[in-house]
Short mmCIF file of C-alpha atoms in Angstrom, two decimals:
data_model
loop_
_atom_site.label_atom_id
_atom_site.label_comp_id
_atom_site.label_asym_id
_atom_site.label_seq_id
_atom_site.Cartn_x
_atom_site.Cartn_y
_atom_site.Cartn_z
CA MET U 7 -22.28 20.59 25.70
CA ALA U 8 -20.81 17.69 24.63
CA THR U 9 -17.97 19.65 22.46
CA GLU U 10 -16.87 21.13 25.67
CA GLN U 11 -16.56 17.61 27.15
CA PHE U 12 -14.66 16.21 24.38
CA HIS U 13 -12.56 19.16 24.63
CA ASN U 14 -12.38 18.69 28.65
CA LEU U 15 -11.23 15.11 27.61
CA GLN U 16 -8.87 16.18 25.91
CA ASP U 17 -7.07 18.31 27.66
CA LEU U 18 -6.91 15.72 30.13
CA ARG U 19 -2.97 15.10 31.13
CA HIS U 20 -0.74 12.11 32.04
CA THR U 21 -0.86 12.06 35.91
CA ALA U 22 -0.91 8.15 36.57
CA THR U 23 1.29 5.43 35.10
CA LEU U 24 -0.87 3.21 32.29
CA ALA U 25 -2.06 0.43 33.38
CA THR U 26 -3.84 -1.84 31.00
CA LYS U 27 -4.27 -1.02 27.13
CA VAL U 28 -6.52 -3.94 25.43
CA PHE U 29 -5.28 -4.12 21.64
CA ILE U 30 -8.46 -5.70 19.46
CA GLN U 31 -6.60 -7.20 16.24
CA ARG U 32 -7.66 -7.80 12.54
CA ASP U 33 -10.27 -10.65 11.73
CA TYR U 34 -8.36 -12.22 8.39
CA ARG U 35 -11.29 -14.86 8.43
CA ASP U 36 -12.80 -13.82 5.39
CA GLY U 37 -9.41 -12.74 3.85
CA THR U 38 -8.28 -9.06 3.29
CA VAL U 39 -11.24 -7.28 4.05
CA CYS U 40 -11.20 -4.52 6.71
CA LYS U 41 -13.18 -6.28 10.39
CA PHE U 42 -11.88 -6.36 13.78
CA GLN U 43 -12.51 -8.97 15.94
CA THR U 44 -15.58 -9.14 17.89
CA LYS U 45 -14.26 -11.36 20.74
CA PHE U 46 -15.22 -9.74 23.89
CA PRO U 47 -11.44 -9.32 25.87
CA GLU U 48 -11.52 -10.26 28.92
CA GLU U 49 -9.72 -7.76 29.98
CA LEU U 50 -12.69 -5.94 29.73
CA ASP U 51 -14.44 -7.93 32.05
CA ASN U 52 -15.55 -5.04 34.01
CA ARG U 53 -14.74 -1.99 32.46
CA ILE U 54 -17.26 -1.72 29.56
CA GLU U 55 -20.43 -4.46 29.13
CA ARG U 56 -20.08 -7.32 26.14
CA ALA U 57 -23.45 -6.15 23.91
CA LEU U 58 -21.39 -2.36 24.18
CA PHE U 59 -18.40 -3.07 23.32
CA GLU U 60 -19.41 -6.27 20.27
CA ASP U 61 -21.91 -3.30 19.38
CA THR U 62 -19.27 -0.93 18.33
CA ILE U 63 -16.92 -3.61 16.99
CA LYS U 64 -19.88 -5.04 14.96
CA THR U 65 -20.83 -1.42 13.15
CA LEU U 66 -16.84 -0.48 13.06
CA ASN U 67 -17.11 -3.67 10.97
CA ASN U 68 -20.19 -2.47 8.70
CA TYR U 69 -18.43 0.49 8.19
CA TYR U 70 -15.34 -0.80 7.27
CA ALA U 71 -17.62 -3.39 4.85
CA GLU U 72 -19.72 -0.54 3.04
CA ALA U 73 -15.77 1.51 2.44
CA GLU U 74 -14.80 -1.11 0.58
CA LYS U 75 -17.93 -2.33 -1.33
CA ILE U 76 -17.67 -3.35 -4.26
CA SER U 77 -20.23 -2.21 -5.92
CA GLY U 78 -21.63 -0.30 -9.31
CA GLN U 79 -20.61 3.49 -7.18
CA SER U 80 -17.35 2.16 -6.69
CA TYR U 81 -17.23 0.97 -10.54
CA LEU U 82 -18.32 4.62 -11.32
CA GLU U 83 -16.03 6.30 -9.28
CA GLY U 84 -13.00 3.99 -10.25
CA CYS U 85 -14.04 4.57 -14.39
CA LEU U 86 -13.88 8.94 -13.90
CA ALA U 87 -11.37 8.36 -11.95
CA CYS U 88 -9.72 6.49 -15.04
CA ALA U 89 -10.60 8.25 -18.23
CA SER U 90 -9.61 11.43 -16.29
CA ALA U 91 -6.15 10.22 -15.54
CA TYR U 92 -7.12 10.07 -11.70
CA ILE U 93 -6.80 14.09 -11.34
CA ILE U 94 -9.58 14.54 -10.12
CA PHE U 95 -8.48 12.09 -6.95
CA LEU U 96 -5.89 15.23 -6.28
CA CYS U 97 -9.66 17.45 -5.64
CA MET U 98 -12.13 15.19 -4.46
CA GLU U 99 -12.33 13.25 -1.69
CA THR U 100 -12.04 9.39 -2.50
CA ARG U 101 -15.44 6.91 -1.01
CA TYR U 102 -12.88 5.16 1.50
CA GLU U 103 -12.21 8.35 2.73
CA LYS U 104 -15.84 9.44 2.94
CA VAL U 105 -16.09 6.32 4.73
CA LEU U 106 -13.25 6.85 7.13
CA ARG U 107 -14.34 10.28 8.19
CA LYS U 108 -18.22 9.16 9.55
CA ILE U 109 -15.93 6.10 11.05
CA SER U 110 -13.93 9.32 13.09
CA MET U 111 -16.97 10.45 14.06
CA TYR U 112 -18.41 7.28 15.45
CA ILE U 113 -15.21 7.00 17.48
CA GLN U 114 -15.55 10.35 18.87
CA GLU U 115 -19.74 9.97 19.28
CA GLN U 116 -18.49 6.00 20.95
CA ASN U 117 -16.69 7.71 23.13
CA GLU U 118 -18.40 10.94 24.81
CA LYS U 119 -21.32 8.55 25.37
CA ILE U 120 -20.14 5.01 26.21
CA TYR U 121 -16.34 5.06 27.35
CA ALA U 122 -15.40 7.90 28.64
CA PRO U 123 -18.11 7.59 31.62
CA ARG U 124 -16.54 4.00 31.84
CA GLY U 125 -13.22 5.57 32.02
CA LEU U 126 -11.45 3.49 28.87
CA LEU U 127 -10.86 6.37 25.55
CA ILE U 128 -10.25 3.69 22.14
CA THR U 129 -8.19 5.05 19.08
CA ASP U 130 -8.57 4.97 15.32
CA PRO U 131 -7.65 1.98 13.95
CA VAL U 132 -6.48 4.05 10.92
CA GLU U 133 -3.92 5.67 13.37
CA ARG U 134 -2.36 2.35 13.93
CA GLY U 135 -2.42 1.07 10.06
CA MET U 136 -5.90 -0.36 10.62
CA ARG U 137 -3.79 -3.63 12.18
CA VAL U 138 -5.57 -2.98 15.94
CA ILE U 139 -8.51 -0.95 18.23
CA SER U 140 -6.66 -0.05 21.34
CA PHE U 141 -8.72 0.44 24.09
CA VAL U 142 -6.52 2.96 26.21
CA ASP U 143 -7.00 3.72 30.27
CA HIS U 144 -8.88 6.50 30.79
CA ALA U 145 -6.15 8.23 33.14
CA GLY U 146 -3.56 7.55 30.66
CA TRP U 147 -4.37 8.92 27.65
CA VAL U 148 -1.78 11.78 26.81
CA SER U 149 -2.86 14.63 24.71
CA GLU U 150 -0.38 17.18 24.00
CA GLU U 151 -2.07 20.48 22.51
CA ASN U 152 -5.51 20.58 22.19
CA ARG U 153 -6.88 19.05 19.22
CA SER U 154 -8.89 20.45 16.90
CA SER U 155 -12.85 19.21 17.35
CA HIS U 156 -13.10 18.26 13.48
CA VAL U 157 -11.38 15.13 11.48
CA SER U 158 -8.79 17.02 8.10
CA PHE U 159 -7.54 13.90 6.35
CA HIS U 160 -4.31 15.84 4.35
CA LYS U 161 -4.33 14.80 1.04
CA CYS U 162 -1.92 12.92 -0.06
CA LEU U 163 -1.06 10.67 -2.98
CA MET O 21 8.79 37.19 15.85
CA ILE O 22 10.41 33.83 14.86
CA ALA O 23 8.55 31.76 12.81
CA LYS O 24 8.26 28.14 14.36
CA LYS O 25 9.60 25.20 11.92
CA VAL O 26 6.68 22.90 12.24
CA THR O 27 7.78 19.42 11.45
CA ARG O 28 6.25 16.80 9.79
CA LYS O 29 5.89 12.91 10.23
CA TRP O 30 7.68 12.59 7.11
CA GLU O 31 10.75 14.40 8.11
CA LYS O 32 10.32 10.92 10.82
CA LEU O 33 8.99 8.24 9.76
CA PRO O 34 11.44 4.86 9.75
CA GLY O 35 12.25 3.17 6.54
CA LYS O 36 14.47 3.43 3.18
CA ASN O 37 11.85 6.65 1.22
CA SER O 38 12.70 9.82 0.08
CA PHE O 39 9.94 12.49 0.85
CA CYS O 40 9.14 15.61 -1.97
CA CYS O 41 6.57 18.49 -2.06
CA ASP O 42 6.33 18.37 2.53
CA GLY O 43 6.15 14.80 2.37
CA ARG O 44 3.75 15.02 -0.73
CA VAL O 45 5.55 13.06 -3.28
CA MET O 46 7.33 9.48 -1.57
CA MET O 47 9.55 7.68 -3.81
CA ALA O 48 12.05 5.04 -2.74
CA ARG O 49 15.62 6.36 -2.57
CA GLN O 50 17.66 5.34 -5.90
CA LYS O 51 15.90 6.82 -8.05
CA GLY O 52 17.73 7.11 -11.06
CA VAL O 53 16.47 4.14 -13.17
CA PHE O 54 13.36 6.14 -12.51
CA TYR O 55 14.73 8.73 -14.63
CA LEU O 56 16.25 6.88 -17.63
CA THR O 57 12.16 6.07 -17.54
CA LEU O 58 11.88 9.54 -17.89
CA PHE O 59 14.36 10.49 -20.76
CA LEU O 60 13.23 6.96 -22.61
CA ILE O 61 9.33 8.35 -22.32
CA THR O 62 9.53 11.48 -22.85
CA GLY O 63 12.90 11.59 -25.15
CA THR O 64 10.90 9.52 -27.87
CA CYS O 65 8.13 11.16 -27.96
CA ALA O 66 9.87 14.27 -28.16
CA LEU O 67 11.29 12.64 -31.51
CA PHE O 68 7.54 11.46 -32.94
CA PHE O 69 5.76 15.02 -31.55
CA ALA O 70 9.09 17.31 -33.59
CA PHE O 71 9.78 14.80 -37.38
CA GLU O 72 6.83 12.59 -37.31
CA CYS O 73 3.71 14.43 -36.52
CA PRO O 74 4.08 17.44 -38.54
CA TYR O 75 4.56 15.54 -41.29
CA LEU O 76 2.09 12.54 -40.30
CA ALA O 77 -0.99 15.75 -40.13
CA VAL O 78 -0.68 17.05 -43.02
CA HIS O 79 -0.35 13.64 -45.07
CA LEU O 80 -2.88 11.61 -42.66
CA SER O 81 -4.54 12.78 -40.51
CA ALA O 82 -4.72 14.92 -38.14
CA ALA O 83 -5.49 12.91 -35.39
CA VAL O 84 -2.36 11.20 -34.87
CA PRO O 85 -0.79 14.12 -32.90
CA VAL O 86 -3.35 14.44 -31.07
CA CYS O 87 -3.94 10.73 -30.22
CA ALA O 88 -0.74 10.45 -29.43
CA VAL O 89 -0.71 13.28 -27.54
CA ILE O 90 -3.45 11.86 -24.87
CA LEU O 91 -1.84 8.73 -24.54
CA PHE O 92 1.51 9.87 -24.04
CA LEU O 93 -0.12 12.23 -21.10
CA PHE O 94 -2.23 9.30 -19.68
CA VAL O 95 1.20 7.41 -19.55
CA MET O 96 2.44 9.79 -17.77
CA ALA O 97 0.04 10.82 -15.28
CA MET O 98 0.41 6.70 -14.81
CA LEU O 99 4.23 6.51 -14.38
CA LEU O 100 3.58 9.84 -11.46
CA ARG O 101 1.44 8.88 -10.19
CA THR O 102 2.81 5.13 -9.31
CA SER O 103 5.92 6.42 -9.25
CA PHE O 104 5.24 9.41 -6.60
CA SER O 105 2.34 7.20 -3.83
CA ASP O 106 2.35 5.78 -0.73
CA PRO O 107 2.53 2.00 -2.48
CA GLY O 108 0.57 0.61 1.14
CA VAL O 109 3.34 0.72 3.69
CA LEU O 110 2.09 -0.38 7.24
CA PRO O 111 3.45 2.25 9.64
CA ARG O 112 5.16 -0.04 12.21
CA ALA O 113 4.06 -0.74 16.28
CA LEU O 114 4.64 1.23 18.31
CA PRO O 115 5.80 0.47 20.83
CA GLU O 116 3.49 -0.12 23.64
CA GLU O 117 1.96 -2.23 20.70
CA ALA O 118 5.65 -3.99 20.49
CA SER O 119 5.89 -4.93 23.75
CA PHE O 120 2.42 -6.65 24.11
CA ILE O 121 2.65 -8.93 20.85
CA GLU O 122 6.23 -9.79 22.77
CA MET O 123 4.41 -10.77 25.85
CA GLU O 124 2.36 -12.38 24.01
CA ILE O 125 4.51 -14.24 21.97
CA GLU O 126 6.81 -15.40 25.02
CA ALA O 127 3.43 -16.66 26.44
CA ALA O 128 2.87 -18.91 23.80
CA ASN O 129 6.31 -20.28 23.25
CA GLY O 130 7.07 -20.82 27.27
CA SER O 131 9.99 -20.72 28.59
CA VAL O 132 12.93 -21.81 25.79
CA PRO O 133 15.75 -23.90 27.22
CA ALA O 134 18.82 -22.46 27.42
CA GLY O 135 21.35 -22.45 23.87
CA GLN O 136 17.53 -23.03 21.62
CA ARG O 137 16.27 -20.90 19.80
CA PRO O 138 13.39 -20.00 19.71
CA PRO O 139 10.47 -20.76 17.60
CA PRO O 140 9.96 -19.13 14.97
CA ARG O 141 7.25 -16.28 15.09
CA ILE O 142 3.84 -17.62 12.11
CA ARG O 143 0.65 -17.07 13.37
CA ASN O 144 -1.73 -19.56 11.13
CA VAL O 145 -5.10 -18.06 9.43
CA GLN O 146 -7.61 -20.04 8.28
CA ILE O 147 -8.80 -17.94 5.18
CA ASN O 148 -11.71 -19.45 2.91
CA ASN O 149 -10.64 -22.69 4.37
CA GLN O 150 -7.24 -22.46 2.72
CA ILE O 151 -4.31 -21.83 6.42
CA VAL O 152 -2.97 -18.71 5.82
CA LYS O 153 1.18 -17.74 7.71
CA LEU O 154 1.40 -14.39 8.79
CA LYS O 155 4.65 -14.15 9.69
CA TYR O 156 6.41 -11.60 12.31
CA CYS O 157 8.68 -8.72 11.04
CA TYR O 158 11.61 -8.11 13.34
CA THR O 159 11.66 -4.86 12.05
CA CYS O 160 8.23 -3.81 11.28
CA LYS O 161 7.16 -5.83 14.67
CA ILE O 162 4.31 -6.55 13.69
CA PHE O 163 2.63 -9.80 12.18
CA ARG O 164 2.30 -9.22 9.21
CA PRO O 165 -1.71 -8.91 7.32
CA PRO O 166 -2.18 -11.71 5.08
CA ARG O 167 -0.09 -10.63 1.45
CA ALA O 168 2.02 -8.22 2.88
CA SER O 169 5.65 -7.78 2.05
CA HIS O 170 9.28 -6.74 3.69
CA CYS O 171 10.39 -4.49 1.47
CA SER O 172 14.13 -4.10 2.39
CA ILE O 173 15.13 -1.42 -0.53
CA CYS O 174 12.30 0.88 1.66
CA ASP O 175 12.45 -0.79 5.16
CA ASN O 176 8.31 -0.86 4.96
CA CYS O 177 6.04 -3.20 5.25
CA VAL O 178 4.14 -3.44 1.91
CA ASP O 179 -0.03 -4.25 1.97
CA ARG O 180 -0.61 -6.27 -0.77
CA PHE O 181 3.45 -5.95 -1.50
CA ASP O 182 4.05 -6.78 -5.68
CA HIS O 183 7.44 -6.25 -6.45
CA HIS O 184 9.46 -3.29 -5.75
CA CYS O 185 10.24 -1.05 -9.17
CA PRO O 186 13.40 0.56 -10.25
CA TRP O 187 12.19 1.73 -13.34
CA VAL O 188 9.18 3.24 -11.00
CA GLY O 189 11.34 3.94 -8.75
CA ASN O 190 8.82 2.61 -5.89
CA CYS O 191 7.05 -0.05 -4.25
CA VAL O 192 3.95 -1.03 -6.26
CA GLY O 193 1.22 -2.12 -3.77
CA LYS O 194 -2.61 -2.21 -3.18
CA ARG O 195 -2.86 1.67 -3.21
CA ASN O 196 -1.16 1.46 -6.83
CA TYR O 197 -0.91 -0.85 -8.45
CA ARG O 198 -3.87 -0.75 -10.86
CA TYR O 199 -1.78 2.53 -11.30
CA PHE O 200 1.10 -0.07 -12.73
CA TYR O 201 -1.03 -1.97 -14.26
CA LEU O 202 -2.47 1.05 -16.64
CA PHE O 203 1.14 2.46 -16.57
CA THR O 204 2.09 -0.76 -18.73
CA LEU O 205 -0.61 -1.59 -20.64
CA SER O 206 -0.45 2.73 -21.47
CA LEU O 207 2.78 2.20 -22.65
CA SER O 208 2.51 -0.73 -24.73
CA LEU O 209 0.45 0.81 -26.16
CA LEU O 210 1.56 3.85 -26.72
CA THR O 211 5.09 1.65 -27.67
CA ILE O 212 3.08 0.38 -30.50
CA TYR O 213 1.56 3.89 -31.68
CA ILE O 214 4.89 5.24 -31.77
CA PHE O 215 6.46 2.15 -33.72
CA THR O 216 3.63 1.67 -36.21
CA PHE O 217 3.85 5.20 -37.37
CA ASP O 218 6.98 5.47 -37.66
CA ILE O 219 7.24 2.44 -40.36
CA VAL O 220 3.87 3.97 -42.19
CA HIS O 221 6.12 7.17 -41.91
CA VAL O 222 9.06 5.74 -42.98
CA THR O 223 6.35 4.00 -46.07
CA LEU O 224 4.95 6.97 -47.02
CA ARG O 225 7.80 8.74 -47.86
CA SER O 226 9.55 5.37 -49.62
CA VAL O 227 6.61 5.55 -51.45
CA PHE O 228 6.45 9.77 -52.85
CA TYR O 229 10.58 10.00 -53.34
CA GLY O 230 10.02 6.20 -55.51
CA SER O 231 13.24 5.16 -52.75
CA VAL O 232 13.46 2.02 -51.74
CA TRP O 233 12.29 1.31 -48.03
CA CYS O 234 16.13 1.30 -46.27
CA VAL O 235 16.78 4.26 -47.73
CA ALA O 236 14.11 6.15 -47.10
CA ALA O 237 14.37 5.66 -43.37
CA LEU O 238 18.11 5.82 -43.09
CA THR O 239 17.22 10.22 -44.24
CA LEU O 240 15.32 10.00 -41.19
CA PRO O 241 17.51 9.21 -38.28
CA SER O 242 15.01 9.83 -35.66
CA THR O 243 12.65 7.84 -36.65
CA VAL O 244 15.38 4.68 -36.87
CA VAL O 245 16.27 6.20 -32.87
CA GLU O 246 12.53 5.95 -32.22
CA VAL O 247 11.96 3.11 -33.69
CA LEU O 248 15.03 1.06 -31.82
CA VAL O 249 13.76 2.39 -28.79
CA CYS O 250 10.47 1.22 -29.22
CA PHE O 251 11.38 -2.61 -30.51
CA PHE O 252 13.28 -3.01 -28.04
CA THR O 253 10.68 -1.57 -25.19
CA LEU O 254 8.58 -3.51 -26.85
CA TRP O 255 9.32 -7.10 -25.85
CA SER O 256 9.49 -6.42 -22.97
CA VAL O 257 6.44 -4.06 -21.79
CA VAL O 258 3.73 -5.51 -24.18
CA GLY O 259 5.45 -8.80 -21.77
CA LEU O 260 4.87 -7.76 -18.56
CA THR O 261 1.48 -6.09 -19.36
CA GLY O 262 0.27 -10.11 -19.96
CA PHE O 263 2.31 -10.79 -17.16
CA HIS O 264 0.03 -8.41 -14.82
CA THR O 265 -2.88 -9.47 -16.76
CA TYR O 266 -2.50 -12.87 -16.01
CA LEU O 267 -1.51 -12.18 -12.44
CA ILE O 268 -5.04 -10.04 -12.34
CA SER O 269 -7.31 -12.32 -13.46
CA LEU O 270 -6.32 -15.06 -10.81
CA ASN O 271 -5.85 -11.99 -7.88
CA GLN O 272 -2.37 -12.55 -7.34
CA THR O 273 0.89 -10.73 -6.58
CA THR O 274 4.10 -10.98 -8.26
CA ASN O 275 5.38 -11.79 -5.39
CA GLU O 276 2.86 -14.78 -4.56
CA ASP O 277 3.58 -16.42 -7.85
CA ILE O 278 7.71 -16.23 -7.51
CA LYS O 279 7.34 -18.03 -4.17
CA GLY O 280 4.72 -20.05 -5.60
CA SER O 281 2.66 -19.72 -2.94
CA TRP O 282 -0.13 -20.73 -4.52
CA SER O 283 0.90 -22.89 -7.21
CA GLY O 284 -1.29 -25.49 -6.52
CA LYS O 285 1.16 -28.18 -4.80
CA ASN O 286 -0.07 -29.67 -1.76
CA ARG O 287 -3.86 -28.79 -2.47
CA VAL O 288 -3.14 -25.29 -2.17
CA GLN O 289 -5.48 -23.22 -3.23
CA ASN O 290 -5.64 -18.56 -3.68
CA PRO O 291 -7.74 -18.06 -0.71
CA TYR O 292 -8.14 -14.58 -2.49
CA SER O 293 -10.05 -15.29 -5.93
CA HIS O 294 -12.86 -15.56 -6.70
CA LYS O 295 -11.86 -18.47 -8.49
CA ASN O 296 -13.82 -16.15 -11.93
CA ILE O 297 -11.58 -13.90 -13.86
CA VAL O 298 -14.25 -11.20 -14.23
CA LYS O 299 -14.24 -10.96 -10.71
CA ASN O 300 -10.98 -10.71 -9.34
CA CYS O 301 -9.83 -8.33 -12.65
CA CYS O 302 -13.48 -5.86 -10.95
CA GLU O 303 -11.58 -6.17 -7.74
CA VAL O 304 -8.08 -5.44 -8.51
CA LEU O 305 -8.74 -2.43 -11.35
CA CYS O 306 -12.21 -1.33 -9.64
CA GLY O 307 -12.32 -1.77 -6.15
CA PRO O 308 -12.06 0.75 -3.33
CA THR O 309 -9.28 3.77 -3.36
CA TYR O 310 -7.16 3.14 -0.62
CA PRO O 311 -5.90 5.70 1.74
CA SER O 312 -3.46 6.06 3.00
CA VAL O 313 -2.64 5.32 6.34
CA LEU O 314 1.29 6.96 6.67
CA ASP O 315 0.26 10.09 7.45
CA ARG O 316 3.55 12.28 6.28
CA ARG O 317 1.51 15.57 6.31
CA GLY O 318 0.88 15.15 10.48
CA VAL O 319 1.96 17.61 12.21
CA MET O 320 4.17 16.54 14.39
CA LEU O 321 5.38 18.04 18.10
CA GLU O 322 8.28 17.11 20.52
CA SER O 323 7.91 16.87 24.20
CA SER O 324 10.82 16.27 27.14
CA GLY O 325 12.68 13.91 27.94
CA SER O 326 10.59 11.01 25.98
CA THR O 327 9.46 9.25 22.67
CA PRO O 328 7.99 12.08 20.53
CA CYS O 329 4.47 12.67 20.51
CA LYS O 330 2.56 12.09 17.61
CA THR O 331 -0.24 14.69 16.85
CA SER O 332 -3.00 13.16 15.35
CA ASP O 333 -5.74 14.73 12.65
CA VAL O 334 -8.01 12.55 14.06
CA THR O 335 -9.86 13.94 16.81
CA ALA O 336 -9.56 9.89 19.50
CA ALA O 337 -5.60 10.31 20.03
CA THR O 338 -3.69 7.82 21.08
CA ALA O 339 -0.80 8.15 24.62
CA ASN O 340 2.35 7.48 23.57
CA THR O 341 4.51 7.22 25.41
CA VAL O 342 5.47 4.40 26.79
CA THR O 343 6.32 3.99 31.18
CA PRO O 344 8.30 1.09 32.76
CA ASN O 345 4.79 -0.10 34.60
CA GLU O 346 2.86 -0.32 31.43
CA VAL O 347 1.59 -4.19 30.99
CA ALA O 348 -0.44 -4.62 28.09
CA PHE O 349 -2.49 -6.63 27.30
CA PHE O 350 -3.52 -8.73 23.87
CA SER O 351 -6.21 -10.39 22.69
CA LEU O 352 -4.97 -13.10 20.18
CA GLN O 353 -6.95 -14.21 16.87
CA LYS O 354 -7.37 -17.87 16.85
CA THR O 355 -4.66 -20.01 16.05
CA THR O 356 -4.55 -24.12 15.16
CA SER O 357 -0.97 -24.26 15.69
CA PRO O 358 0.78 -21.52 16.60
CA LEU O 359 4.34 -22.08 15.85
CA ILE O 360 6.89 -24.15 13.61
CA PRO O 361 9.33 -25.55 15.33
CA ASN O 362 11.89 -25.64 11.84
CA GLU O 363 12.95 -22.60 11.06
CA HIS O 364 11.59 -21.90 7.50
CA SER O 365 7.94 -22.75 6.49
CA PRO O 366 7.39 -26.36 4.39
CA ASP O 367 6.16 -23.47 1.63
CA GLU O 368 9.05 -20.99 1.42
CA ALA O 369 10.81 -21.12 -2.49
CA PRO O 370 14.66 -21.31 -0.94
CA PRO O 371 16.60 -18.37 -1.15
CA SER O 372 18.06 -17.43 -4.74
CA ILE O 373 19.25 -14.57 -4.35
CA ALA O 374 20.84 -12.25 -2.29
CA THR O 375 18.47 -10.84 -0.23
CA THR O 376 19.09 -7.50 2.72
CA GLY O 377 16.80 -8.45 4.65
CA HIS O 378 15.94 -8.28 7.97
CA ASP O 379 14.05 -11.62 9.08
CA THR O 380 15.26 -14.97 8.98
CA ALA O 381 11.68 -16.50 8.58
CA THR O 382 10.74 -14.55 5.54
CA SER O 383 11.61 -15.98 2.08
CA ILE O 384 13.52 -13.96 0.01
CA PRO O 385 12.28 -12.26 -3.41
CA GLU O 386 11.01 -9.04 -1.78
CA GLU O 387 13.26 -6.58 -3.76
CA GLU O 388 12.54 -7.72 -7.52
CA ASP O 389 13.09 -6.06 -11.04
CA ALA O 390 9.69 -6.47 -13.06
CA THR O 391 12.00 -6.02 -16.48
CA GLY O 392 11.07 -2.88 -16.12
CA PRO O 393 8.80 -0.85 -18.67
CA ASN O 394 11.49 0.41 -20.81
CA GLY O 395 13.75 -2.60 -21.05
CA SER O 396 16.20 -1.52 -23.07
CA ALA O 397 17.96 -5.24 -23.51
CA PRO O 398 21.20 -4.11 -23.97
CA LYS O 399 20.93 -2.19 -20.58
CA ALA O 400 21.78 -4.74 -17.76
CA PRO O 401 18.98 -4.20 -15.18
CA PRO O 402 20.44 -2.33 -12.15
CA THR O 403 19.95 -2.99 -8.91
CA THR O 404 18.44 -6.60 -7.65
CA ILE O 405 18.94 -9.89 -10.09
CA LEU O 406 16.07 -11.33 -12.09
CA VAL O 407 13.95 -14.84 -10.69
CA LYS O 408 11.24 -14.18 -13.07
CA GLU O 409 12.41 -12.79 -16.58
CA SER O 410 11.64 -16.66 -18.51
CA SER O 411 8.04 -15.59 -17.36
CA HIS O 412 7.70 -11.82 -18.49
#
């Protein structure tokens, strides 16, 4: 089962020294919107197909664009929240948080299906302050505890 | 059975913030001026509700105290939201990320002859046909994203850094700018409201008792106090609201305005502006509510003999231990002229206030006083020196 496979991945121990880590940087050419570079790094040349890599990055970029889109829905959310003096955000999840949850699920799925079989793992950029997506060598992935399989975001101001 | 104490990530976060409620609340360390703000607002409103509202509710309208209560609650909600939330702090680079940024910089620099200063760490990015320089932060060990700046009071890099406001006891950045703006706007309205109805109250009394206005005023000491506080507050708060309305319409931050980043000299234009006031306002005030990327409430576990491994709530975790053999590769962003041989980049304003900044490559006023929402003129601004007071 995919979940069991994933739990096995989570329980991997660091056995060999870390060989490579690849960091995909932010692409700021369109301003401050969250977008990552789709340029294929040479270090991953023999590890993953270019098309798969680009597909992953482009999908992530689309998710972030969806989260940051200024649309009627975001206006409505903003106005309603303002009318409630933003107290509503203490109980309700914002649209951005919902999309981040979707992104986590997507990254998990990508890791299970595509990257782990190739000896790689990608990390969620939210853990790096939305600065980078890192590709970690499979053998070097450290897990110190069993993680829960679901994503949880602590509600913080 | 001994309960295992859970260490949350906020307890180990670098920087000079203080945290409350087990990491839910995040503020700067110096909170004295914030308490003063609270005292001034609640004190003045308390006097208003105690002494003016009973009379006005009877002789004018019951809507007067009702509106005052709504305004007061909104002001307090916005103040607390601004003060307690994460302004958009960028977490510092983990050792592996920092180490290959260093390697990449060294690779770009080549070998620097002994005795010569290495070139400043700057990366150029083209945004909307404008070259923007991304500066390296020596404290956080990252190249700051555009519009981010390092606050030396809080010792953090903050995304879309506006200024550090001692009156709210926190930085104002991407995540809490709209709350800060709504706070100053609603406080302006509240101040005008209280001021107006104080005047109305005194006028009604003087008419009722047939006395001179000033005599009537003197019989109401609380009203006099409120009028004085509101009078001095009005100038600063309304001015500040006006200033930030101007900044929002241009999609600029206070930091950029002070540095003159987009002042128009050398044909430099603001690449973030939509050239449309409505669009700019919508982006700043109605844009998405960004979540905090600083995981304060996550649980931390320490592994023996190595740096603490951070756990994460998100399923794909990262390897955090650093080994000597670790080799990191790095994907560079397209750079045009990566490094500039002079110390300061041309568009930096000369230092005009003392800074405690860690990096020499950054320009000054990352710490600022916003002239405060309650800038009662007799009181001197507490910590930092005003740079832009004239513009408020």
